[in-house]
Short mmCIF file of C-alpha atoms and ligand atoms in Angstrom, two decimals:
data_model
loop_
_atom_site.label_atom_id
_atom_site.label_comp_id
_atom_site.label_asym_id
_atom_site.label_seq_id
_atom_site.Cartn_x
_atom_site.Cartn_y
_atom_site.Cartn_z
CA MET P 534 6.41 -1.83 40.83
CA ALA P 535 6.62 1.87 39.99
CA ALA P 536 9.73 2.42 42.10
CA ILE P 537 11.47 -0.63 40.67
CA ARG P 538 10.74 0.57 37.19
CA LEU P 539 12.26 3.97 37.92
CA LEU P 540 15.48 2.29 38.93
CA ILE P 541 15.90 -0.34 36.27
CA VAL P 542 14.40 1.20 33.19
CA PRO P 543 17.04 3.88 32.49
CA VAL P 544 19.62 1.11 32.47
CA LEU P 545 17.47 -0.92 30.11
CA PHE P 546 16.97 2.13 27.96
CA VAL P 547 20.69 2.68 27.47
CA ALA P 548 21.24 -1.00 26.71
CA GLN P 549 18.34 -1.24 24.28
CA SER P 550 19.22 2.03 22.55
CA ALA P 551 22.78 0.88 22.10
CA ALA P 552 21.45 -2.34 20.61
CA GLY P 553 19.38 -0.27 18.17
CA LEU P 554 16.11 -1.72 19.44
CA PHE P 555 14.30 1.60 19.75
CA PRO P 556 13.49 3.53 16.60
CA ARG P 557 13.81 7.29 17.20
CA SER P 558 14.87 6.89 20.82
CA ASN P 559 15.52 9.96 22.84
CA GLU P 560 16.59 9.81 26.45
CA THR P 561 14.96 13.09 27.53
CA ASN P 562 11.65 11.97 26.12
CA TYR P 563 12.08 8.60 27.70
CA ILE P 564 12.64 9.98 31.19
CA ALA P 565 9.57 12.23 30.83
CA ALA P 566 7.49 9.27 29.68
CA LEU P 567 8.82 7.18 32.49
CA ASN P 568 7.67 9.80 34.99
CA ALA P 569 4.21 9.82 33.40
CA CYS P 570 4.02 6.03 33.36
CA THR P 571 5.18 5.75 36.95
CA GLN P 572 2.48 8.18 37.96
CA LEU P 573 -0.09 6.25 35.94
CA ASP P 574 0.97 2.97 37.49
CA VAL P 575 0.02 4.48 40.84
CA LEU P 576 -3.18 6.19 39.74
CA LEU P 577 -4.63 3.62 37.35
CA GLY P 578 -2.50 0.48 37.68
CA PHE P 579 -2.68 -2.82 35.84
CA PRO P 580 -4.49 -3.74 33.57
CA LEU P 581 -5.30 -0.14 32.58
CA VAL P 582 -1.59 0.65 32.33
CA GLN P 583 0.90 -1.83 30.92
CA SER P 584 4.53 -1.69 29.84
CA SER P 585 5.13 -5.30 28.88
CA GLY P 586 3.32 -8.59 28.47
CA PRO P 587 1.07 -10.08 25.80
CA SER P 588 -1.60 -7.33 25.76
CA TYR P 589 1.10 -4.66 25.59
CA GLU P 590 2.91 -6.44 22.73
CA THR P 591 -0.28 -7.01 20.74
CA ALA P 592 -1.30 -3.37 21.12
CA ALA P 593 2.17 -2.00 20.37
CA THR P 594 2.38 -3.94 17.12
CA ASN P 595 -1.26 -3.54 16.07
CA ALA P 596 -1.00 -0.62 13.64
CA TRP P 597 -2.17 -1.22 10.07
CA ASN P 598 0.87 0.49 8.56
CA LEU P 599 3.88 -1.71 9.24
CA GLN P 600 5.96 1.41 9.77
CA ASN P 601 3.89 2.11 12.87
CA SER P 602 4.13 -1.35 14.37
CA GLU P 603 7.75 -1.39 15.45
CA PHE P 604 7.53 1.00 18.39
CA HIS P 605 7.78 0.42 22.10
CA PRO P 606 5.74 2.99 24.00
CA THR P 607 7.07 3.43 27.53
CA CYS P 608 3.61 2.38 28.66
CA ILE P 609 0.23 1.85 27.07
CA VAL P 610 -2.97 3.08 28.70
CA PHE P 611 -6.11 1.07 27.94
CA PRO P 612 -8.88 3.38 29.21
CA THR P 613 -12.44 2.21 29.72
CA THR P 614 -13.86 5.62 30.74
CA SER P 615 -13.30 9.30 30.01
CA ASP P 616 -11.96 9.62 33.55
CA HIS P 617 -9.09 7.30 32.70
CA VAL P 618 -8.25 9.44 29.68
CA GLN P 619 -8.29 12.55 31.87
CA VAL P 620 -5.94 10.94 34.38
CA ALA P 621 -3.64 9.82 31.57
CA MET P 622 -3.59 13.19 29.87
CA ARG P 623 -2.91 15.03 33.15
CA ALA P 624 0.04 12.76 33.89
CA ILE P 625 1.37 13.20 30.34
CA TYR P 626 0.96 16.97 30.57
CA ASP P 627 2.58 17.27 34.01
CA ALA P 628 5.53 15.10 32.99
CA LYS P 629 5.85 16.86 29.59
CA SER P 630 5.81 13.44 28.02
CA HIS P 631 5.33 12.61 24.36
CA TYR P 632 2.20 10.64 23.60
CA ALA P 633 -0.06 9.22 20.92
CA VAL P 634 -3.65 8.08 20.62
CA GLN P 635 -4.84 5.07 18.69
CA ALA P 636 -8.44 4.18 17.85
CA GLY P 637 -9.01 1.97 14.82
CA SER P 638 -5.24 1.87 14.00
CA HIS P 639 -5.80 2.52 10.30
CA THR P 640 -3.91 5.69 9.64
CA ALA P 641 -1.28 5.29 6.95
CA MET P 642 0.63 8.27 8.33
CA LYS P 643 3.92 7.35 9.89
CA PHE P 644 4.04 8.06 13.67
CA TRP P 645 0.45 9.36 13.94
CA ASN P 646 -0.92 6.50 16.04
CA VAL P 647 2.21 5.35 17.85
CA VAL P 648 4.98 6.76 19.99
CA GLN P 649 8.46 5.74 20.99
CA ASP P 650 9.58 6.96 24.41
CA GLY P 651 6.12 8.19 25.25
CA VAL P 652 2.66 7.13 26.42
CA LEU P 653 0.24 5.47 24.01
CA ILE P 654 -3.48 5.73 24.78
CA ILE P 655 -5.29 2.98 22.93
CA PHE P 656 -9.06 2.73 22.76
CA SER P 657 -9.43 -1.01 22.20
CA ASN P 658 -11.58 -1.33 25.34
CA MET P 659 -13.99 1.50 24.46
CA ARG P 660 -16.04 0.13 21.57
CA ASN P 661 -19.73 0.53 22.35
CA ALA P 662 -22.39 1.88 20.00
CA SER P 663 -25.91 2.78 21.07
CA TYR P 664 -29.00 4.53 19.72
CA ASP P 665 -31.34 6.74 21.73
CA SER P 666 -34.64 6.91 19.85
CA VAL P 667 -36.01 9.69 22.08
CA LYS P 668 -33.09 11.99 21.37
CA ASP P 669 -32.64 10.44 17.91
CA SER P 670 -28.90 10.22 18.56
CA ILE P 671 -26.19 7.67 18.01
CA THR P 672 -23.47 7.47 20.66
CA LEU P 673 -20.12 5.89 19.82
CA GLN P 674 -17.14 5.22 22.01
CA PRO P 675 -13.89 6.23 20.35
CA GLY P 676 -12.39 2.78 19.74
CA ILE P 677 -15.26 1.32 17.76
CA HIS P 678 -14.70 0.36 14.14
CA TRP P 679 -17.21 1.51 11.59
CA ALA P 680 -18.15 -2.08 10.78
CA GLU P 681 -18.97 -2.75 14.42
CA ALA P 682 -21.01 0.44 14.67
CA VAL P 683 -22.99 -0.23 11.51
CA THR P 684 -23.69 -3.81 12.59
CA ALA P 685 -24.73 -2.83 16.13
CA LEU P 686 -27.09 -0.10 14.94
CA GLU P 687 -28.63 -1.89 11.94
CA PRO P 688 -31.52 -3.42 13.94
CA PHE P 689 -32.62 0.12 14.87
CA GLY P 690 -32.71 1.14 11.21
CA VAL P 691 -30.10 3.85 11.73
CA ALA P 692 -26.44 4.28 10.87
CA PRO P 693 -23.66 6.80 11.32
CA VAL P 694 -22.32 8.44 8.17
CA VAL P 695 -19.36 6.26 7.30
CA SER P 696 -16.87 5.94 4.51
CA GLU P 697 -17.08 2.94 2.24
CA VAL P 698 -14.43 0.85 3.93
CA LEU P 699 -15.53 -0.56 7.21
CA ALA P 700 -12.29 -1.45 8.95
CA GLN P 701 -11.62 2.06 10.19
CA GLY P 702 -12.10 3.32 13.69
CA SER P 703 -14.37 6.20 14.42
CA SER P 704 -11.47 8.65 14.61
CA SER P 705 -11.83 9.03 10.87
CA ALA P 706 -14.85 11.10 11.86
CA VAL P 707 -12.60 13.45 13.83
CA ALA P 708 -10.38 13.72 10.84
CA SER P 709 -13.39 14.39 8.63
CA PRO P 710 -14.03 12.36 5.50
CA GLY P 711 -16.22 9.50 4.87
CA SER P 712 -19.32 11.09 3.49
CA LEU P 713 -22.83 10.87 2.23
CA PRO P 714 -23.65 13.76 -0.10
CA SER P 715 -27.04 14.29 1.50
CA GLN P 716 -25.49 14.50 5.00
CA GLY P 717 -22.11 16.20 4.50
CA TYR P 718 -18.80 14.83 5.69
CA ALA P 719 -18.94 12.27 8.49
CA ALA P 720 -17.73 14.95 10.91
CA ASP P 721 -20.59 17.26 9.92
CA ASN P 722 -22.86 14.82 11.73
CA PHE P 723 -21.42 15.40 15.19
CA LYS P 724 -24.06 16.50 17.68
CA GLU P 725 -22.03 16.54 20.86
CA LEU P 726 -18.43 15.59 21.65
CA ASP P 727 -16.77 14.83 24.97
CA VAL P 728 -13.19 16.04 24.63
CA VAL P 729 -10.22 15.71 26.97
CA LEU P 730 -8.04 18.79 26.48
CA VAL P 731 -4.24 18.68 26.73
CA ASN P 732 -4.27 19.61 30.41
CA GLY P 733 -6.68 16.79 31.23
CA ASP P 734 -9.86 18.90 31.48
CA LEU P 735 -12.98 17.24 30.10
CA VAL P 736 -15.43 19.42 28.19
CA THR P 737 -18.56 18.70 26.20
CA ALA P 738 -18.57 20.64 22.94
CA THR P 739 -21.66 21.35 20.84
CA ALA P 740 -22.51 23.72 17.99
CA THR P 741 -24.15 26.18 20.36
CA ASN P 742 -22.45 26.00 23.76
CA GLU P 743 -19.35 27.83 25.02
CA TYR P 744 -17.13 25.31 23.23
CA SER P 745 -18.71 25.82 19.82
CA ASP P 746 -15.34 27.00 18.41
CA LEU P 747 -13.66 23.82 19.61
CA PHE P 748 -16.57 21.80 18.21
CA ARG P 749 -16.07 23.33 14.80
CA ALA P 750 -12.29 22.83 14.89
CA LEU P 751 -12.78 19.14 15.69
CA LYS P 752 -14.59 18.76 12.39
CA GLY P 753 -11.44 18.47 10.29
CA GLY P 754 -8.83 19.14 12.97
CA ALA P 755 -7.70 15.53 13.36
CA ASN P 756 -5.88 14.90 16.67
CA ARG P 757 -4.76 18.46 17.33
CA PHE P 758 -7.58 19.77 19.54
CA GLY P 759 -8.01 17.08 22.17
CA ILE P 760 -8.95 13.47 22.64
CA VAL P 761 -12.57 12.68 21.86
CA THR P 762 -13.95 10.19 24.37
CA ARG P 763 -17.61 10.20 23.25
CA TYR P 764 -19.21 10.95 19.92
CA GLU P 765 -22.91 11.76 19.84
CA LEU P 766 -24.04 11.83 16.22
CA TYR P 767 -27.03 12.64 14.08
CA PRO P 768 -28.15 9.31 12.64
CA VAL P 769 -29.03 8.54 9.07
CA HIS P 770 -32.38 6.76 8.98
CA THR P 771 -31.30 4.04 6.64
CA GLY P 772 -33.69 1.23 7.44
CA THR P 773 -32.52 -2.26 8.31
CA LYS P 774 -30.80 -4.93 6.20
CA ASP P 775 -34.19 -5.81 4.74
CA ASN P 776 -34.84 -2.31 3.40
CA GLN P 777 -33.22 -2.38 -0.02
CA THR P 778 -33.73 1.27 -0.75
CA TRP P 779 -30.40 1.61 -2.58
CA PHE P 780 -29.15 0.32 -5.93
CA GLY P 781 -25.50 -0.21 -6.81
CA GLY P 782 -22.44 -2.38 -6.23
CA LEU P 783 -19.10 -3.00 -7.89
CA MET P 784 -18.01 -2.81 -11.49
CA LEU P 785 -14.54 -4.11 -12.42
CA PHE P 786 -12.60 -3.17 -15.55
CA ASN P 787 -9.21 -4.31 -16.78
CA SER P 788 -8.78 -1.53 -19.37
CA SER P 789 -10.57 1.64 -20.57
CA ALA P 790 -8.75 4.01 -18.21
CA GLU P 791 -9.30 6.94 -20.57
CA ALA P 792 -13.06 6.40 -20.80
CA LEU P 793 -13.34 5.88 -17.03
CA LEU P 794 -11.39 9.05 -16.27
CA ASN P 795 -13.54 11.08 -18.68
CA ALA P 796 -16.70 9.65 -17.12
CA THR P 797 -15.39 10.48 -13.64
CA ALA P 798 -14.41 14.04 -14.57
CA ARG P 799 -17.83 14.67 -16.08
CA TYR P 800 -19.58 13.20 -13.04
CA VAL P 801 -17.53 15.42 -10.72
CA ARG P 802 -18.33 18.50 -12.77
CA GLU P 803 -22.02 17.91 -13.46
CA VAL P 804 -23.62 15.61 -10.91
CA ASP P 805 -25.05 17.20 -7.80
CA ASP P 806 -27.76 14.73 -6.84
CA PRO P 807 -27.44 14.08 -3.07
CA LYS P 808 -28.79 10.57 -3.60
CA ALA P 809 -25.82 9.59 -5.79
CA VAL P 810 -22.52 8.24 -4.40
CA LEU P 811 -19.46 7.23 -6.40
CA LEU P 812 -15.91 6.05 -5.77
CA VAL P 813 -13.54 5.31 -8.65
CA SER P 814 -10.27 3.49 -7.87
CA LEU P 815 -7.66 2.80 -10.53
CA ILE P 816 -5.44 0.05 -9.17
CA ASN P 817 -2.17 -1.42 -10.48
CA THR P 818 -1.25 -4.73 -8.92
CA VAL P 819 2.35 -5.83 -9.42
CA THR P 820 2.28 -9.43 -10.62
CA ASP P 821 5.45 -11.17 -11.83
CA GLY P 822 7.14 -7.79 -12.01
CA GLU P 823 4.50 -6.24 -14.26
CA LEU P 824 1.68 -3.79 -13.56
CA VAL P 825 -1.71 -5.40 -13.95
CA PRO P 826 -4.56 -2.87 -14.08
CA THR P 827 -7.83 -3.38 -12.20
CA TYR P 828 -10.19 -0.45 -12.26
CA LEU P 829 -12.91 -0.48 -9.64
CA VAL P 830 -16.05 1.64 -9.90
CA THR P 831 -18.57 1.62 -7.05
CA PRO P 832 -21.73 3.55 -7.97
CA PHE P 833 -24.69 3.78 -5.57
CA TYR P 834 -28.04 5.50 -5.78
CA ASN P 835 -30.65 5.91 -3.09
CA GLY P 836 -33.45 4.75 -5.37
CA PRO P 837 -34.59 1.72 -7.43
CA ASN P 838 -31.91 1.94 -10.15
CA LEU P 839 -28.82 3.83 -11.33
CA PRO P 840 -30.18 6.82 -13.28
CA GLU P 841 -28.85 6.85 -16.85
CA ASP P 842 -28.15 10.60 -16.86
CA ILE P 843 -25.90 10.22 -13.79
CA PHE P 844 -24.16 6.88 -14.30
CA GLY P 845 -24.76 6.18 -18.01
CA ASP P 846 -21.15 6.89 -19.06
CA PHE P 847 -19.85 4.23 -16.66
CA LEU P 848 -22.53 1.70 -17.57
CA ALA P 849 -21.63 2.04 -21.27
CA ILE P 850 -17.99 0.97 -20.73
CA PRO P 851 -17.53 -2.83 -21.09
CA ASN P 852 -16.66 -4.36 -17.69
CA ILE P 853 -15.33 -7.76 -16.64
CA LEU P 854 -17.51 -8.07 -13.54
CA SER P 855 -20.58 -6.32 -12.21
CA THR P 856 -22.50 -6.92 -8.98
CA LEU P 857 -25.03 -4.11 -9.47
CA GLY P 858 -28.39 -4.70 -7.84
CA PRO P 859 -30.75 -3.55 -5.08
CA MET P 860 -29.02 -3.02 -1.74
CA SER P 861 -29.66 -1.90 1.80
CA TYR P 862 -27.53 0.88 3.27
CA PHE P 863 -25.92 -1.87 5.34
CA ASP P 864 -24.84 -3.57 2.09
CA VAL P 865 -23.63 -0.27 0.63
CA ALA P 866 -21.47 0.40 3.68
CA GLY P 867 -19.90 -3.05 3.42
CA THR P 868 -19.28 -3.15 -0.32
CA LEU P 869 -15.51 -2.75 -0.19
CA GLY P 870 -14.89 -5.13 2.68
CA LEU P 871 -12.59 -4.55 5.60
CA GLY P 872 -9.31 -3.55 3.91
CA ASP P 873 -7.55 -4.87 6.97
CA ASP P 874 -4.46 -6.57 5.52
CA ARG P 875 -1.54 -6.17 7.90
CA GLY P 876 2.20 -6.53 7.56
CA TYR P 877 2.99 -4.03 4.79
CA VAL P 878 4.33 -0.52 4.60
CA GLN P 879 1.44 1.68 3.46
CA HIS P 880 1.55 5.19 2.10
CA PHE P 881 -1.19 7.72 1.34
CA GLY P 882 -1.02 11.06 -0.44
CA ALA P 883 -3.76 13.53 -1.34
CA SER P 884 -4.73 15.96 -4.03
CA ALA P 885 -8.05 17.55 -5.01
CA LEU P 886 -9.14 18.29 -8.56
CA VAL P 887 -12.00 20.07 -10.24
CA GLY P 888 -13.88 17.95 -12.78
CA ASP P 889 -11.76 18.56 -15.86
CA GLU P 890 -11.01 15.68 -18.23
CA ALA P 891 -7.54 16.99 -19.12
CA LEU P 892 -6.55 17.25 -15.44
CA PHE P 893 -7.75 13.72 -14.74
CA GLN P 894 -5.94 12.26 -17.77
CA ASP P 895 -2.79 14.13 -16.81
CA ALA P 896 -2.93 12.86 -13.22
CA PHE P 897 -3.34 9.31 -14.55
CA VAL P 898 -0.30 9.57 -16.85
CA HIS P 899 1.93 10.83 -14.04
CA TRP P 900 0.66 8.19 -11.62
CA GLN P 901 1.11 5.45 -14.22
CA ASN P 902 4.71 6.57 -14.94
CA PHE P 903 5.44 6.67 -11.21
CA SER P 904 3.93 3.19 -10.72
CA GLU P 905 5.96 1.78 -13.62
CA PHE P 906 9.25 3.39 -12.59
CA TYR P 907 9.14 2.22 -8.96
CA LYS P 908 7.11 -0.98 -9.47
CA ASP P 909 9.75 -3.24 -7.93
CA ASN P 910 8.88 -1.70 -4.55
CA PHE P 911 5.13 -2.24 -4.66
CA ASN P 912 2.40 -4.82 -4.21
CA SER P 913 -0.02 -2.27 -5.62
CA THR P 914 -0.59 1.39 -6.38
CA THR P 915 -3.96 3.15 -6.40
CA LEU P 916 -5.28 6.41 -7.78
CA ALA P 917 -8.76 7.02 -6.38
CA PHE P 918 -11.35 9.74 -6.96
CA THR P 919 -14.13 10.57 -4.48
CA PRO P 920 -16.52 13.16 -5.94
CA ILE P 921 -17.58 15.88 -3.48
CA PRO P 922 -20.81 17.37 -4.84
CA ASP P 923 -21.97 20.79 -3.81
CA SER P 924 -24.95 19.21 -2.03
CA GLN P 925 -22.48 17.61 0.39
CA ILE P 926 -20.77 20.89 1.22
CA GLN P 927 -24.14 22.63 1.65
CA ALA P 928 -25.42 19.82 3.90
CA GLY P 929 -22.38 20.35 6.12
CA ARG P 930 -22.91 24.10 6.25
CA ALA P 931 -26.56 23.60 7.19
CA LYS P 932 -25.34 21.59 10.20
CA GLY P 933 -23.10 24.43 11.41
CA GLY P 934 -20.08 24.10 9.17
CA ASN P 935 -16.65 22.61 9.69
CA ILE P 936 -13.12 23.96 9.80
CA ILE P 937 -12.30 22.53 6.35
CA ASP P 938 -14.64 25.15 4.91
CA ALA P 939 -14.44 24.03 1.29
CA PRO P 940 -15.32 26.83 -1.14
CA GLY P 941 -18.14 24.71 -2.56
CA GLY P 942 -18.47 21.23 -3.98
CA ARG P 943 -18.01 19.72 -7.44
CA PHE P 944 -14.47 18.57 -7.02
CA ALA P 945 -12.85 15.21 -6.41
CA ALA P 946 -10.76 14.25 -3.43
CA VAL P 947 -7.87 12.39 -5.03
CA GLN P 948 -6.09 9.67 -3.13
CA ILE P 949 -2.69 8.32 -4.14
CA TYR P 950 -1.96 5.08 -2.31
CA GLU P 951 0.88 2.57 -2.41
CA GLN P 952 1.15 -0.73 -0.61
CA PHE P 953 4.81 -1.79 -0.49
CA LYS P 954 5.98 -5.33 -1.03
CA ALA P 955 6.61 -7.72 1.83
CA GLY P 956 10.04 -7.40 3.37
CA LEU P 957 10.25 -3.61 3.14
CA THR P 958 10.03 -1.96 6.55
CA ASP P 959 10.39 1.63 5.37
CA ILE P 960 9.89 3.63 2.19
CA PRO P 961 13.16 3.70 0.22
CA PRO P 962 14.55 7.25 -0.20
CA ASP P 963 14.37 7.12 -4.01
CA VAL P 964 10.65 6.28 -3.80
CA ILE P 965 10.12 9.25 -1.48
CA THR P 966 11.74 11.41 -4.15
CA GLY P 967 9.33 9.91 -6.68
CA ILE P 968 6.35 10.54 -4.39
CA ASP P 969 7.39 14.17 -3.97
CA SER P 970 7.62 14.59 -7.75
CA LEU P 971 4.20 13.01 -8.14
CA PHE P 972 2.71 15.52 -5.68
CA GLU P 973 4.22 18.33 -7.76
CA GLN P 974 2.81 16.79 -10.92
CA ILE P 975 -0.71 16.41 -9.48
CA PRO P 976 -1.18 19.63 -7.49
CA PRO P 977 -4.59 20.43 -6.02
CA SER P 978 -6.74 22.80 -8.05
CA PRO P 979 -6.54 26.30 -6.49
CA GLY P 980 -8.57 26.78 -3.31
CA LEU P 981 -9.52 23.14 -2.77
CA PRO P 982 -8.98 21.43 0.58
CA LEU P 983 -7.00 18.21 1.01
CA TYR P 984 -8.47 15.23 2.92
CA VAL P 985 -6.55 14.77 6.13
CA ASN P 986 -7.49 11.07 6.23
CA GLU P 987 -5.76 10.45 2.95
CA CYS P 988 -2.70 12.69 3.02
CA ASP P 989 1.03 12.26 3.35
CA SER P 990 2.09 13.48 6.80
CA ARG P 991 4.32 16.09 5.12
CA GLN P 992 1.45 17.65 3.15
CA LYS P 993 0.13 20.99 4.38
CA VAL P 994 -3.47 19.89 4.80
CA PHE P 995 -4.56 22.50 7.35
CA GLU P 996 -3.19 25.30 5.17
CA SER P 997 -5.52 24.11 2.42
CA TYR P 998 -8.60 24.67 4.63
CA GLY P 999 -10.85 27.65 4.03
CA SER P 1000 -10.87 28.50 7.76
CA TYR P 1001 -7.16 27.97 8.41
CA GLU P 1002 -6.68 31.35 10.13
CA LEU P 1003 -9.62 30.70 12.44
CA MET P 1004 -8.30 27.22 13.10
CA LYS P 1005 -4.97 28.64 14.28
CA GLN P 1006 -6.78 31.04 16.62
CA ILE P 1007 -8.87 28.24 18.12
CA TYR P 1008 -5.77 26.12 18.58
CA ALA P 1009 -3.98 28.95 20.38
CA LYS P 1010 -6.99 29.36 22.69
CA TYR P 1011 -7.25 25.71 23.72
CA ASP P 1012 -3.53 24.87 23.77
CA PRO P 1013 -1.67 28.12 24.45
CA GLU P 1014 1.49 26.23 25.42
CA ARG P 1015 1.42 24.32 22.13
CA PHE P 1016 1.68 21.08 24.09
CA ASN P 1017 -0.05 18.97 21.48
CA VAL P 1018 2.03 20.02 18.47
CA GLU P 1019 5.22 19.67 20.48
CA HIS P 1020 4.43 16.32 22.08
CA THR P 1021 2.48 14.28 19.54
CA GLU P 1022 2.70 13.67 15.81
CA GLY P 1023 -0.14 14.70 13.54
CA PRO P 1024 -1.00 17.13 10.76
CA ILE P 1025 1.43 20.04 10.44
CA GLY P 1026 0.60 23.74 10.23
CA LEU P 1027 -0.62 24.87 13.65
C1 FAD G 1696 -8.08 0.29 3.97
C2 FAD G 1696 -8.39 1.73 4.29
C3 FAD G 1696 -9.39 2.38 3.63
C4 FAD G 1696 -9.70 3.69 3.92
N1 FAD G 1696 -10.74 4.26 3.27
C5 FAD G 1696 -11.12 5.50 3.60
C6 FAD G 1696 -12.30 6.09 3.02
O1 FAD G 1696 -12.96 5.48 2.21
N2 FAD G 1696 -12.64 7.34 3.41
C7 FAD G 1696 -11.92 8.00 4.34
O2 FAD G 1696 -12.29 9.11 4.68
N3 FAD G 1696 -10.80 7.50 4.89
C8 FAD G 1696 -10.40 6.27 4.54
N4 FAD G 1696 -9.27 5.72 5.13
C9 FAD G 1696 -8.47 6.53 6.04
C10 FAD G 1696 -8.94 6.41 7.47
O3 FAD G 1696 -10.27 6.84 7.56
C11 FAD G 1696 -8.10 7.31 8.36
O4 FAD G 1696 -6.77 6.88 8.34
C12 FAD G 1696 -8.64 7.34 9.79
O5 FAD G 1696 -7.95 8.32 10.52
C13 FAD G 1696 -8.51 6.01 10.44
O6 FAD G 1696 -9.11 6.05 11.71
P1 FAD G 1696 -8.58 5.07 12.85
O7 FAD G 1696 -9.36 5.30 14.08
O8 FAD G 1696 -8.50 3.69 12.32
O9 FAD G 1696 -7.10 5.64 12.99
P2 FAD G 1696 -5.94 5.60 14.04
O10 FAD G 1696 -4.76 5.15 13.24
O11 FAD G 1696 -6.26 4.85 15.25
O12 FAD G 1696 -5.83 7.13 14.35
C14 FAD G 1696 -5.70 8.07 13.31
C15 FAD G 1696 -5.43 9.46 13.89
O13 FAD G 1696 -6.54 9.89 14.68
C16 FAD G 1696 -6.10 10.18 16.02
N5 FAD G 1696 -7.15 9.74 16.94
C17 FAD G 1696 -7.62 8.50 17.10
N6 FAD G 1696 -8.60 8.49 18.01
C18 FAD G 1696 -8.74 9.75 18.44
C19 FAD G 1696 -9.60 10.36 19.38
N7 FAD G 1696 -10.51 9.67 20.04
N8 FAD G 1696 -9.48 11.69 19.58
C20 FAD G 1696 -8.57 12.41 18.89
N9 FAD G 1696 -7.74 11.88 17.98
C21 FAD G 1696 -7.82 10.56 17.76
C22 FAD G 1696 -4.85 9.38 16.19
O14 FAD G 1696 -4.02 9.91 17.16
C23 FAD G 1696 -4.22 9.48 14.81
O15 FAD G 1696 -3.58 10.72 14.67
C24 FAD G 1696 -8.95 4.40 4.89
C25 FAD G 1696 -7.93 3.74 5.56
C26 FAD G 1696 -7.66 2.41 5.27
C27 FAD G 1696 -6.57 1.71 6.00
#
């Protein structure tokens, strides 16, 4: 099989390239990938390694962002153990092949979870979650989706720190966000990580062992420092579905943007209660060629009600729907559903703002103008604010700190998100120009870090980190040949 492939595939490559079937094809990369895949055919074989067939096609076209679902990796590796990932990475490294890793498939960033003329490692067969009550640790395999993890662990009364939307894979923990103010960022809750380095070595990194620098860099470093094959996490003792220790839900508004923005800015500036969680999403849906506003506020409090001094401003604004009530943590984690709609081009961009009403109003005006001007391209546009209280940053520091190293809390991570209309397979150049202008119009407040989970792939997220210089040193130590940055797509700046 391997020998036959070596002979026929270059011919196929030329034919398919000429027919325009491969986006971004490159013959040198292809030959390198072919060498890696041939090697992997021998070492791992089918079904762990596949280059065609139904499982290959499903995996190759699985990405949430339509832009990432039109690639044909030279082969796909479906590991079931860390050993398989080591073998794959060694073959990739020896052949100098391009590669990509895919866990939950939910990145919006073009090219980050797919590869053309390279090897794709996809974690769809590594999706276990377990809880060890003696060690008080959660262990997750890298392909598990948050929803699966939360559901599997609920009977034990524990949960990992997750973001609000449950469709994502656990790699969002590598990337960092998802948060609970009392616990820090999701990544702050790593206890131990098994990591396959670029040369195929497997190491276990903790806050105190010889790989403590790597461990810290993985908390915010996205895919640049290795492939995580096991996450051991500090659990949150949430109780089960029956323990309704939280209060909150959804509130929907179809107007009152100004009041909502003022309430959000004040919350960001003043609220530092680690029991309070808030997400505010201003959404424009394009219906019959017009923007229709839906503003979504999701307040939660780990207590019997929403305290008036924290959430009173939001509660005073007339809404069109409210589901507020007692909830379990399980309910809180599932409030926004799966967000798993496929088949559209998706785009994220990030900013970060201190809690200042004028800044928030200004951001809204620019975003609204952008949405209106380019509306013919969109199904929807979203401007979302996630408050990061100081308690969250301090909780992370108490657990050893991360490489994001925010100067302190009391700011909002700002997400700018567009879902493009059906039929578009790429972002039109004029919209990219508009997106770039929007980034200039909503710059981050000085010194604040951007969320790597919610950025545009061209944004300099790592440069915005407090420990950027240290991050570069750690990268140089673990990947002196710069193999990762030269052979896989991901955040820029290393
Ligand atoms: C509907 C929706 C809602 C979202 N809401 C939130 C939110 O509320 N909060 C938030 O923080 N983020 C949110 N995100 C962003 C999301 O968390 C990130 O895009 C995250 O990276 C997705 O993880 P994944 O495993 O699905 O990604 P994938 O697309 O599979 O991978 C993303 C990146 O991580 C790398 N990677 C994957 N697995 C590994 C691994 N084991 N080791 C090393 N690198 C790896 C990949 O190579 C890729 O670069 C949302 C995304 C969507 C689609």
